XYZ file of C-alpha atoms in Angstrom:
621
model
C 19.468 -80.907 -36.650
C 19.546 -84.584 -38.250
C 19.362 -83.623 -42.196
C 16.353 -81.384 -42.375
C 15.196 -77.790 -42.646
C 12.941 -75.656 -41.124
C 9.747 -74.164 -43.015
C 11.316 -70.512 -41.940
C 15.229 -70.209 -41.625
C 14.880 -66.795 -39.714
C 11.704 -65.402 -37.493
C 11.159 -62.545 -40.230
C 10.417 -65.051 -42.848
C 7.794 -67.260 -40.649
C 6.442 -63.696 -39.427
C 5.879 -62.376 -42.776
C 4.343 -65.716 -44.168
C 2.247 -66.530 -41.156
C -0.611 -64.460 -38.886
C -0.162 -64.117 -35.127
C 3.212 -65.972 -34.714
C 5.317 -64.548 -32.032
C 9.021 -64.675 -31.645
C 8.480 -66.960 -28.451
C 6.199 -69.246 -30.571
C 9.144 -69.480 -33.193
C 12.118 -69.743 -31.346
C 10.348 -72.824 -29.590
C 9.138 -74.635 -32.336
C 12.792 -74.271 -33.582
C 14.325 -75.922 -30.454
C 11.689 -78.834 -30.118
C 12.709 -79.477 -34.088
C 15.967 -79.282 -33.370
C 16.049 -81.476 -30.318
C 14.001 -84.235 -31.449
C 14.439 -84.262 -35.814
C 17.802 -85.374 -34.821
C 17.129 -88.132 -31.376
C 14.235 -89.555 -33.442
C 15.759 -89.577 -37.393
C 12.878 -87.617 -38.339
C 11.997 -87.456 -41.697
C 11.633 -83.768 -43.331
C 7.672 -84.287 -43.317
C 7.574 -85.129 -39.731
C 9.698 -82.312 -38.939
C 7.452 -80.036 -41.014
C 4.824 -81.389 -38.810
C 6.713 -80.719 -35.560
C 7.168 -77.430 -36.356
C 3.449 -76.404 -37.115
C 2.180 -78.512 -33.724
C 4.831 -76.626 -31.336
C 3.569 -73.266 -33.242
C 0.058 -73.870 -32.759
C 0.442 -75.052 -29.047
C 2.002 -72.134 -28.136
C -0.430 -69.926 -30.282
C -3.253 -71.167 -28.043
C -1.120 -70.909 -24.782
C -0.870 -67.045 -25.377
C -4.225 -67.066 -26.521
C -5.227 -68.103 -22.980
C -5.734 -71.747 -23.541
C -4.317 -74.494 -20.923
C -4.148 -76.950 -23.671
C -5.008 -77.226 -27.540
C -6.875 -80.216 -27.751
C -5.559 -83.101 -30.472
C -9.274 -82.902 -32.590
C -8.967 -78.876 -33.017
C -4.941 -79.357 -34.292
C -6.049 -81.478 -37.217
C -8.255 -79.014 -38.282
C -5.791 -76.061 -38.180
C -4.231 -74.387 -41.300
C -1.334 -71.669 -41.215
C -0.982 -68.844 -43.984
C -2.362 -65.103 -44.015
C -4.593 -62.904 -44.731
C -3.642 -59.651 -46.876
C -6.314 -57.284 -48.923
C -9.102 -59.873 -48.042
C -7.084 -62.787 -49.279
C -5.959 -65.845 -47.524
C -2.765 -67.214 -48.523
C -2.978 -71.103 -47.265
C 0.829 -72.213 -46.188
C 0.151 -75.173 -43.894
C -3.157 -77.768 -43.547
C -2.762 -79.344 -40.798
C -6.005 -81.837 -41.765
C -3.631 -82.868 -45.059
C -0.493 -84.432 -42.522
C -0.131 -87.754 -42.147
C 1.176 -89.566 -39.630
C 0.230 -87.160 -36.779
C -0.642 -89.311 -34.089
C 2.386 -91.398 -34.417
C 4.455 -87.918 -34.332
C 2.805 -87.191 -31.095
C 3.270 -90.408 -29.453
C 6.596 -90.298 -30.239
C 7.619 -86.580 -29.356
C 5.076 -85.516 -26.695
C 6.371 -88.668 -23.812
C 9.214 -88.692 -21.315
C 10.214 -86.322 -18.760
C 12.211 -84.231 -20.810
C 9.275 -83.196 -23.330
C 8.760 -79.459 -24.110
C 5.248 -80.226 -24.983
C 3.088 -83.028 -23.216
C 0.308 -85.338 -24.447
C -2.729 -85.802 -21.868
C -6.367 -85.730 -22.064
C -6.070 -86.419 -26.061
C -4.654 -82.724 -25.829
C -1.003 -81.296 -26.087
C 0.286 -79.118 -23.345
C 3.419 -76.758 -22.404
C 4.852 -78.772 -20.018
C 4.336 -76.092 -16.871
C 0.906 -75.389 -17.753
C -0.411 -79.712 -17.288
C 2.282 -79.172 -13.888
C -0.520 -76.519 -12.890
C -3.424 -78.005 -13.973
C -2.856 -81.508 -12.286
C -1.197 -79.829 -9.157
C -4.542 -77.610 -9.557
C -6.944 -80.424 -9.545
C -5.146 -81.839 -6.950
C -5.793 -79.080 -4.277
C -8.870 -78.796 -5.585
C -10.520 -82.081 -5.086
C -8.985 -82.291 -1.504
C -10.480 -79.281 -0.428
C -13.842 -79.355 -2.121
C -14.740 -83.075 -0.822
C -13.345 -82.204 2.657
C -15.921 -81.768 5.484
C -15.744 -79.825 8.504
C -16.740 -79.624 11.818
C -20.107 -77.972 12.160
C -22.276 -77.198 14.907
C -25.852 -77.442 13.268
C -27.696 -76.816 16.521
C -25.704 -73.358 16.569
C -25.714 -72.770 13.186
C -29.289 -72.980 11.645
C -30.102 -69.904 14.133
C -27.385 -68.022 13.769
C -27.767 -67.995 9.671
C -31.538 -67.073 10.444
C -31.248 -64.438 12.876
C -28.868 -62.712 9.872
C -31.466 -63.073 7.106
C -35.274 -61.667 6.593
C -36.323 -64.551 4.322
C -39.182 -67.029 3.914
C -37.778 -70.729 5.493
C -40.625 -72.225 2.862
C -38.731 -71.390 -0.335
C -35.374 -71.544 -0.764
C -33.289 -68.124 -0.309
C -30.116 -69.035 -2.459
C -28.084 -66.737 -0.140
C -29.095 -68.106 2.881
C -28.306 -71.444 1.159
C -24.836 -70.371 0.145
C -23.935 -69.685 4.166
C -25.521 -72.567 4.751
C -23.851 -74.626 2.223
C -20.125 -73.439 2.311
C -19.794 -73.875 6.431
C -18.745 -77.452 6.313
C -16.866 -77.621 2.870
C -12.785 -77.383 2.929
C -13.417 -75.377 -0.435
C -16.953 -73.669 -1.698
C -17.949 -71.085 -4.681
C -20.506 -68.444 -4.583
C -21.392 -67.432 -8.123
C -23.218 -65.256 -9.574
C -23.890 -61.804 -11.411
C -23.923 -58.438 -10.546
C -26.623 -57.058 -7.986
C -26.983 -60.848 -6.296
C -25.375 -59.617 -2.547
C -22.297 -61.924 -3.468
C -20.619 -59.818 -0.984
C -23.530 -59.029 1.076
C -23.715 -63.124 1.296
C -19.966 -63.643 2.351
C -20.164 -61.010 5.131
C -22.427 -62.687 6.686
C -21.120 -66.132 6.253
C -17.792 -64.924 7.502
C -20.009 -64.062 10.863
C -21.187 -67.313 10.998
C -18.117 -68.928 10.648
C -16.647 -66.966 13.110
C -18.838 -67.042 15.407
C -18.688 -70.307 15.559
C -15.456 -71.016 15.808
C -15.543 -68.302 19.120
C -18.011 -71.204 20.213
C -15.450 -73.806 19.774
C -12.989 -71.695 21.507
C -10.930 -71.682 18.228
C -8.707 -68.374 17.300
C -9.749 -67.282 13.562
C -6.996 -65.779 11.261
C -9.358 -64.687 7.876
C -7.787 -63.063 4.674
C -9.366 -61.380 1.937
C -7.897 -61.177 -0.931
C -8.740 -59.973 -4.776
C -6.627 -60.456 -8.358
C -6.626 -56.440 -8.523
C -5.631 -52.984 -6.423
C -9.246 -51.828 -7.515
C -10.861 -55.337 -6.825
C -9.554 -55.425 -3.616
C -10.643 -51.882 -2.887
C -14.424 -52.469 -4.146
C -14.602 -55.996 -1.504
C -12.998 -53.773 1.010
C -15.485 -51.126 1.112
C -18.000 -53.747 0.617
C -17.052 -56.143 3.105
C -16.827 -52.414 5.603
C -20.294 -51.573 4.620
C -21.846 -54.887 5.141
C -20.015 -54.920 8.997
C -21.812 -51.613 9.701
C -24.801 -53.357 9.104
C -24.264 -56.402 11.075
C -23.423 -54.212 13.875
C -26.791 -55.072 15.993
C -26.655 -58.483 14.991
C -23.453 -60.338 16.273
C -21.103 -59.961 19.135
C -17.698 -57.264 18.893
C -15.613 -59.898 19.151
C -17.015 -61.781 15.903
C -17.082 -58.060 13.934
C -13.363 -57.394 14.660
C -12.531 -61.028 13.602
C -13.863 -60.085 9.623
C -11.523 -58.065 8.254
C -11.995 -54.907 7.017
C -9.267 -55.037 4.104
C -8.697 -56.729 1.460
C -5.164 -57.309 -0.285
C -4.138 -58.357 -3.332
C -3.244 -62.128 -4.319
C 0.311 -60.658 -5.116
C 0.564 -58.822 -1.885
C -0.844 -61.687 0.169
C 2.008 -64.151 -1.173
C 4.811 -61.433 -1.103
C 6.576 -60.655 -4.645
C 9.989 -61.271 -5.501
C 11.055 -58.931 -7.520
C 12.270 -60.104 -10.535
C 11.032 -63.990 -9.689
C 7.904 -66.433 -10.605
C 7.448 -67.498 -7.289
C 6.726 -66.025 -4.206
C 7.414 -65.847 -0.530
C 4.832 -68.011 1.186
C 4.897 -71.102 -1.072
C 4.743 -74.923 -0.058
C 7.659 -73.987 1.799
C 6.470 -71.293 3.622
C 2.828 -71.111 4.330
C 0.221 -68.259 5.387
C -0.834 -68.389 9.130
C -4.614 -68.389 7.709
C -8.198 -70.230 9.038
C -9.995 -68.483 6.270
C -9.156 -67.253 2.826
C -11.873 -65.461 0.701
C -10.905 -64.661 -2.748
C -13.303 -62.133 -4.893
C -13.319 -61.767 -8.848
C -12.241 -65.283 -9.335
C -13.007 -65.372 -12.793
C -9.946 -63.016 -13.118
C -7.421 -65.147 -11.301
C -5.181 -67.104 -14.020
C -4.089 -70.952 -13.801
C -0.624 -70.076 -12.905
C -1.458 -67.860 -10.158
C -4.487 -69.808 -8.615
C -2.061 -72.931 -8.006
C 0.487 -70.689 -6.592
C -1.922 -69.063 -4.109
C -2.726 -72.802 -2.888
C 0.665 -73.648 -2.106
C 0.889 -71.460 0.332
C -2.320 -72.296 2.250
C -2.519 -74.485 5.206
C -4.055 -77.853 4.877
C -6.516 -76.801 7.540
C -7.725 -73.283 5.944
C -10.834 -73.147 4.539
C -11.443 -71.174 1.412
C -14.292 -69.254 -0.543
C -14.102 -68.616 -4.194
C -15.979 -65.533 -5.111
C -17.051 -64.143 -8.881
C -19.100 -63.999 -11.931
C -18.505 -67.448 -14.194
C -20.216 -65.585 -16.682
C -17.730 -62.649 -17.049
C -14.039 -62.552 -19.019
C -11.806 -65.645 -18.149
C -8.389 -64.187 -16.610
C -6.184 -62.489 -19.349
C -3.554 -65.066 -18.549
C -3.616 -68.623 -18.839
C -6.989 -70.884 -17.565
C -10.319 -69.971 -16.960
C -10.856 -71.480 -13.367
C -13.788 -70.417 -12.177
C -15.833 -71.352 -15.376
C -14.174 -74.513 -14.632
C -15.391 -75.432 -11.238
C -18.826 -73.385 -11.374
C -19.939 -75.462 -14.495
C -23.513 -75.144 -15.789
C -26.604 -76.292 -16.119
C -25.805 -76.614 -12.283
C -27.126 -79.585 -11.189
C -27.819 -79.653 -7.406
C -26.448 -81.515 -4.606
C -26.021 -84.945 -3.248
C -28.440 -87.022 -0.811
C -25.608 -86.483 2.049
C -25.168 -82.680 1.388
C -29.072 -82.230 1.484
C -29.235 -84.258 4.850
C -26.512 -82.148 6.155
C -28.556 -78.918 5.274
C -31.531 -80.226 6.437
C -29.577 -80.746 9.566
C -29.395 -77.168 9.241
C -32.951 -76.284 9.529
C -32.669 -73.451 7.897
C -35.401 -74.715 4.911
C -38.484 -76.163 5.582
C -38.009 -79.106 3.058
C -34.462 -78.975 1.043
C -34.633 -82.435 -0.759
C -38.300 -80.650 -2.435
C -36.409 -77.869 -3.556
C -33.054 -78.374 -4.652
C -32.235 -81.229 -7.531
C -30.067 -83.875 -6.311
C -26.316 -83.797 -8.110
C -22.687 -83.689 -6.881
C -21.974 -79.966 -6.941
C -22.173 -79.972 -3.422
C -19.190 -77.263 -3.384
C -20.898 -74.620 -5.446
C -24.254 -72.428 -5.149
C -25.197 -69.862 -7.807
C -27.115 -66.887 -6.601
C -29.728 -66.568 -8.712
C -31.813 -62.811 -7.695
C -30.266 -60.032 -8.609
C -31.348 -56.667 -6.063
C -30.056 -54.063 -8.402
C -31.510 -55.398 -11.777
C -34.836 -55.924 -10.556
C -35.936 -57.541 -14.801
C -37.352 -54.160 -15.762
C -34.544 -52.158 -16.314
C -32.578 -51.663 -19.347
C -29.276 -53.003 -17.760
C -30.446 -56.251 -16.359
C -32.289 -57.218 -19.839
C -29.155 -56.125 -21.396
C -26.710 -58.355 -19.861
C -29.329 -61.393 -19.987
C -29.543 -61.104 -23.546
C -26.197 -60.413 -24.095
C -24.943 -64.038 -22.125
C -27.893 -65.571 -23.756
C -26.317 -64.829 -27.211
C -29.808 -63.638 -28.143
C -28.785 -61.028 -30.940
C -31.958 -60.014 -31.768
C -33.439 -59.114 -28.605
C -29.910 -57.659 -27.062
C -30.058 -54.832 -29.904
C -34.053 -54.000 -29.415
C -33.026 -53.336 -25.861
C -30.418 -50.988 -27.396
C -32.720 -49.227 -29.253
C -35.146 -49.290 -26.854
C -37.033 -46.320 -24.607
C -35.317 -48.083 -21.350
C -33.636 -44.403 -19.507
C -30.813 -46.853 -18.189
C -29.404 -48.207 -21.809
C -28.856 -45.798 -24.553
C -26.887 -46.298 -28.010
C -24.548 -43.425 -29.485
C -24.468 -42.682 -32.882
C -22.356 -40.467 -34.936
C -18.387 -39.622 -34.694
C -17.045 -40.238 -31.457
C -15.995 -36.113 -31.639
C -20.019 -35.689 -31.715
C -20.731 -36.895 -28.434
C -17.525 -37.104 -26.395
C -17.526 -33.425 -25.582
C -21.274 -33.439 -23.790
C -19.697 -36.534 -21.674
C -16.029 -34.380 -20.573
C -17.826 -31.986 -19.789
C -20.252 -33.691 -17.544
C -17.516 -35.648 -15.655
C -14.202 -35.047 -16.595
C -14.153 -31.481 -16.124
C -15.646 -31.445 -12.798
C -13.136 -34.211 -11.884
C -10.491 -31.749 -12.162
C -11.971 -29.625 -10.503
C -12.354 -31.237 -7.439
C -12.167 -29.317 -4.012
C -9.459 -32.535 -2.792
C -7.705 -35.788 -4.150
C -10.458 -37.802 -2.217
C -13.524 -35.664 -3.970
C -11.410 -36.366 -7.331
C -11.658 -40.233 -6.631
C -15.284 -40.502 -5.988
C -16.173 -38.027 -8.759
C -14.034 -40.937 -10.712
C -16.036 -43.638 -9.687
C -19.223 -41.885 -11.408
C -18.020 -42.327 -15.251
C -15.405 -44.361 -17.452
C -15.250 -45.707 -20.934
C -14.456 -48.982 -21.844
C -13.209 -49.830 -25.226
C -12.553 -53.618 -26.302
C -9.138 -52.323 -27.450
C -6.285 -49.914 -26.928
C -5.463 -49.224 -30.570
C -7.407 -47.887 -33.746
C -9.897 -45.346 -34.162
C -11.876 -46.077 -31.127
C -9.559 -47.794 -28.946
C -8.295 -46.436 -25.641
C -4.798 -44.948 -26.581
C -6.907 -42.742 -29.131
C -9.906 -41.779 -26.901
C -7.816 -40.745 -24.325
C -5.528 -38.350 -26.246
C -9.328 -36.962 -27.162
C -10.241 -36.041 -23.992
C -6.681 -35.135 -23.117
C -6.764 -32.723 -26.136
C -10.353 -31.262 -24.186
C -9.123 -30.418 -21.034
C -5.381 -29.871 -21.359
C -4.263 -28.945 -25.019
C -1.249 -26.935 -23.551
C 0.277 -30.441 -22.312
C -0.099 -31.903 -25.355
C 1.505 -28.876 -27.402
C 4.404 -28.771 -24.104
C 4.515 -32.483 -24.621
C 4.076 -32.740 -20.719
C 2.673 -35.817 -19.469
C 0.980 -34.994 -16.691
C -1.330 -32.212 -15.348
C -3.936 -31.400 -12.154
C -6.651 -33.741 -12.027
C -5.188 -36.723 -14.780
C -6.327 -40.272 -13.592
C -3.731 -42.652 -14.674
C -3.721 -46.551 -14.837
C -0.031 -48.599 -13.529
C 0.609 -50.842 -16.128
C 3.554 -52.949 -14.493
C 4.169 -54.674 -10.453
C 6.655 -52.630 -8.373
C 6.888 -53.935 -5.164
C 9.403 -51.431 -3.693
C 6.863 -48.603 -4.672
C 3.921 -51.153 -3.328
C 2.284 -50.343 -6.680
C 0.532 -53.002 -9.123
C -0.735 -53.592 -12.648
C -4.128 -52.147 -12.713
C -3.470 -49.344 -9.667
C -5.404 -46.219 -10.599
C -3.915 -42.739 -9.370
C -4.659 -38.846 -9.843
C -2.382 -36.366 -11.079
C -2.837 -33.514 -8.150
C -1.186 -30.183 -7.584
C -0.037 -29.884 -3.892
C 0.081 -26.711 -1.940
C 4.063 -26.717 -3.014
C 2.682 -25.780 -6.315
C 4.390 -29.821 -7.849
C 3.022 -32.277 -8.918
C 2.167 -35.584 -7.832
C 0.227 -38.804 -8.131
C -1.942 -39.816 -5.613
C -3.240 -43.001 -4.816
C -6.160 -44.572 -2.458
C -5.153 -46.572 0.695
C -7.360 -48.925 1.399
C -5.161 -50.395 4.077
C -4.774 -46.888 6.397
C -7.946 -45.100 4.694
C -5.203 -42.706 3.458
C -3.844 -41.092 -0.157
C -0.426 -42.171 -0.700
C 1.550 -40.193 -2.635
C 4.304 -40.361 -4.974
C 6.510 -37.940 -7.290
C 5.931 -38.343 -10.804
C 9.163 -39.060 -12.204
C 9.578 -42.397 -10.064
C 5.774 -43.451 -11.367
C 6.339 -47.333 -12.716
C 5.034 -47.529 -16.504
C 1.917 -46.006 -16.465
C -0.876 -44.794 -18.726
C -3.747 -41.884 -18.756
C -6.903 -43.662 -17.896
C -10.245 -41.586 -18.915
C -10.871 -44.747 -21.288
C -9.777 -48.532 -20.497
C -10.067 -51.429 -21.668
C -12.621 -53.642 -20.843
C -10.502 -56.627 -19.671
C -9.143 -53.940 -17.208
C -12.320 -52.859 -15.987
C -12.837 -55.585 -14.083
C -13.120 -55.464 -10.311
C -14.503 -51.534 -10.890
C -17.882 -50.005 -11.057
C -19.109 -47.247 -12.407
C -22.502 -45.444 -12.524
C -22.482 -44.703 -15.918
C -20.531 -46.618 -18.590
C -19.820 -46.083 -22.087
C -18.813 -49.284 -23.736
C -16.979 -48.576 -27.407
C -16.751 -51.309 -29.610
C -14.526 -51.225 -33.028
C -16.292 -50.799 -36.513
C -15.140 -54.488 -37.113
C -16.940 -57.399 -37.315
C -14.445 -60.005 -37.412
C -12.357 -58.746 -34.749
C -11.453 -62.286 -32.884
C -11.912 -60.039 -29.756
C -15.216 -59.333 -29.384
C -17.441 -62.168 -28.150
C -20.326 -61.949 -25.570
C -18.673 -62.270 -22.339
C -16.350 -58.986 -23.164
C -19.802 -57.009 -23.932
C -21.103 -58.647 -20.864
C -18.669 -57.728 -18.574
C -18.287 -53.818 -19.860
C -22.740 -53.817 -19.411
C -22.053 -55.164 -16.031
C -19.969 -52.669 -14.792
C -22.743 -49.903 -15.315
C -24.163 -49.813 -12.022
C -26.939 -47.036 -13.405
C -26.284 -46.393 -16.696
C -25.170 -48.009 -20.025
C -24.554 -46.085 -23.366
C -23.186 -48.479 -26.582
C -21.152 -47.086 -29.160
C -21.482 -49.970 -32.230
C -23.409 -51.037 -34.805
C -25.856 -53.711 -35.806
C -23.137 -55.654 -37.477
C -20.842 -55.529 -35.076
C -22.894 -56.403 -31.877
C -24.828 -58.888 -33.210
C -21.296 -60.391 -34.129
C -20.277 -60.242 -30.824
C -22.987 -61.280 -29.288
C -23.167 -64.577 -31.160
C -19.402 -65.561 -30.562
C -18.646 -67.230 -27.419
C -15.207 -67.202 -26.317
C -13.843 -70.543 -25.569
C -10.779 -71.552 -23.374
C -9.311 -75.685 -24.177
C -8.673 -76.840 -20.900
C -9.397 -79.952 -18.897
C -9.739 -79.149 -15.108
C -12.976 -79.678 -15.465
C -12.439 -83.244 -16.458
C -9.487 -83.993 -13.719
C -11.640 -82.690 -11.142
C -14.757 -85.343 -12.321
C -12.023 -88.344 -12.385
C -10.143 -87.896 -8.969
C -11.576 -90.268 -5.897
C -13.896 -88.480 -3.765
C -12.906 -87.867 -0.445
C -16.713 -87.871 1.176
């Protein structure tokens, strides 16, 4: 290692000098020293320097960030904080010489860490973006076939709207027919799903027209996300029914897999079975809960699709970014949104499905995107709606009025969680277990859940589950047994021998052999599928969850608990967004002032540039 020294000779030291430094984060910025101190005859300063830029790009890399952008390095400083006190170690604002270091160590084919954008990159994650931006921009400026004459009635004769303003679901069939790649946005209670069911109609239908066989896939990030679109898509069939031919109803599928299953895992690999190699026999892919689906895993899914298959991205842009690298959809459904092109607006004036598009919709180039903007469940008067709009509106003041408001659909708890837990077990916990069957357990499941921003401490989910564990089954706790009748439990790991995922929820149920076993929904064969408890992958109880979980699931009533502190770097608006949003009736808050108002001022923020990549390619119009 040339004749210089690391800050930390062993992991313990850095770990015990620094905050949030992982062993992977150390053991890099070791071998990128070690590799370069010596090729370039770096001095013991630049070395330093090395060190400290490989720990902070991989800091933001498992902080969820693509890249860490060269302007937010120089203003980084490394130490800790202990009884309230922050011990500085490193300034990265008082190193000199920093661009030249990067110049020098981020080039060539053989770097660890690449320079691009004016931001520094693990090598695999810029592979990913640019490959990303790549499918991208040949999809989303790709135009296809469309009968107009065919289509403008067929979208009508699926809608009860008013052709003199624009309905921005009838807009979003009309929009997405002709594009290689489209988005629907938007939040909760806007008939995303509702929208795609009958766009799927359309498309096939037409296609039947052209005399064209249609192979359609839908697909979501989770078990329980793909379960909600199934019975979604299901329900919204039923009542198409009257409306389109047999043959276009069986051609929309009634179930939906997972991105994982869709590809086919490896055990024990990155990469999957359909790949660039090997791609999916697909016409149409529709993928729900985008804003869940990592960098990593987005790219992979397009590798496998056929250059001809047309794809719709589904989701919230507003919610959580994926827990993983990227935040993709906020990345392609950017905001203020500002309208399509002169070509796009002839084409859905073509369409004839508006009276007069080029009065109503701004002209712009986001010709691959429409935001649905009404929402049918939150109709602006109730609690939840006002909630969540003053919650992504970082509006502090108004967000906790509507907390302590008279609304009947948002309340906020007070006290020790031991002073109103009880009320809530009993109320839906205990008749849970006390369920008739397995399938009267799962929709009694579907009524209730609490979501806590974390799993540890006081009120995280580990701790508020051994609470209501302790309520309805103290003699497996004293037994140390861990599992009884009528225990929902969350899969916390991919097994694809057992077919079960991260994120799978099951019940605990007593057969009529008097065993026990865990019993999980179907949504493939409409079936429970059941397995014995002692071959169960890692798995946890699951009367609380986290909020990052949560997504994909609804609930009727939700309690959201946040932690009594304000400087968690957790909290931020889009978590308490996404936990209101799951409430489909009801919405209790367990926090105070302090606390909310903290989180719903901080914005979470994810350094990437697909954004940018995506404005710079060539079109292909």
């Amino acid at each position: 290692m040339s004749n210089v020294s690391l800050p930390f000779s062993q992991y313990r030291h850095c770990k015990d000098a620094l905050d949030d430094v992982s062993a992977i984060a150390y053991f890099l910025a070791k071998e990128v020293v070690a590799k370069y101190a010596l090729k370039y005859q770096l001095q013991q300063n630049e070395a330093t320097t090395l060190f400290y830029v490989t720990l902070a790009t991989v800091q933001h890399f498992e902080q969820g960030h693509s890249c860490l952008p060269i302007n937010i390095l120089k203003t980084l400083t490394f130490g800790r904080v202990q009884d309230d006190t922050y011990t500085l170690v490193y300034d990265m604002s008082k190193c000199g010489g920093l661009d030249k270091l990067v110049s020098l160590v981020c080039q060539g084919e053989d770097s660890l860490i690449v320079h691009d954008y004016d931001a520094l990159y693990l090598r695999k994650n810029r592979q990913f973006e640019v490959e990303l931006s790549e499918y991208f921009s040949q999809r989303m400026y790709s135009r296809l076939p469309v009968d107009v004459s065919a289509a403008g009635p067929l979208i009508a004769s699926l809608f009860d709207y008013d052709n003199q303003h624009i309905d921005w679901q009838v807009a979003a069939v009309a929009n997405t027919l002709n594009k290689g790649l489209s988005v629907i946005a938007g939040g909760p209670g806007t008939g995303k799903t509702y929208t795609v069911a009958r766009l799927l109609a359309v498309i096939a239908a037409l296609r039947e027209n052209a005399n064209l066989s249609t192979t359609i896939s839908l697909v979501a990030p989770t078990g329980k996300a793909a379960q909600r679109l199934s019975e979604s898509i299901a329900g919204a069939k039923k009542s198409l029914s009257k409306q389109v031919t047999r043959t276009v109803l069986q051609t929309i599928p009634e179930t939906a897999n997972t991105i994982h299953r869709l590809l086919g895992v490896i055990p024990g690999k990155h990469h999957f079975k359909n790949d660039s190699e090997n791609k999916l026999a697909l016409d149409v892919l529709l993928v729900d809960e985008v804003s869940m689906v990592d960098l990593p895993l987005m790219t992979r899914l397009f590798r496998a699709l056929p250059e001809h298959c047309q794809v719709i991205l589904l989701g919230d842009a507003d919610q959580l970014p994926s827990v993983a690298v990227g935040n993709v959809l906020a990345d392609i459904a950017q905001r203020p949104f500002s309208g399509y092109s002169q070509d796009n607006l002839a084409y859905l004036d073509q369409c004839k499905v508006f009276d007069d598009v080029s009065a109503l919709i701004k002209t712009g180039n986001q010709n691959h995107l429409t935001f649905l903007q009404k929402s049918r469940r939150f109709d602006g008067e109730g609690g939840i709606g006002v909630l969540a709009k003053a919650v992504i509106s970082s509006d502090t003041e108004q967000s906790w009025q509507c907390l302590q408001g008279q609304q009947q659909d948002v309340s906020l708890l007070s006290g020790e969680i031991t002073s109103w837990l009880p009320k809530l077990i009993n109320r839906y916990y205990k008749p849970l277990a006390q369920s008739d069957t397995i399938e009267a357990a799962f929709e009694a499941l579907k009524q209730f859940s609490i979501l806590s921003a974390t799993n540890e401490g006081e009120t995280g989910v580990n701790a508020i589950n051994q609470l209501v564990i302790q309520a309805l089954s103290p003699a497996s706790i004293d037994n140390q047994q861990p599992y009884f009748h009528g225990m929902p439990v969350m899969i916390q790991e991919n097994n694809q021998a057992l077919g079960l995922f991260n994120g799978d929820i099951g019940i605990i149920w007593q057969r009529e052999n008097g065993k026990l076993y865990c019993g999980f929904e179907d949504s493939l064969t409409n079936t429970i599928k059941w397995y014995v408890t002692a071959k169960l992958p890692q798995n946890k109880p699951v009367y609380a969850m986290t909020i990052h979980k949560s997504q994909g699931s609804e609930f009727n009533h939700v309690v959201m608990v946040l932690p009594n502190n304000n400087d968690s770097k957790l909290l931020s608006r889009e978590l308490l967004y996404t936990a209101i949003t799951r409430a489909k009736q009801q919405i209790s808050v367990y926090a105070d002032q302090t606390t909310w108002q903290h989180a719903v001022g901080n914005r979470v923020v994810r350094y990437s540039n697909l954004d940018k990549r995506l404005a710079t390619l060539p079109l292909n119009e």
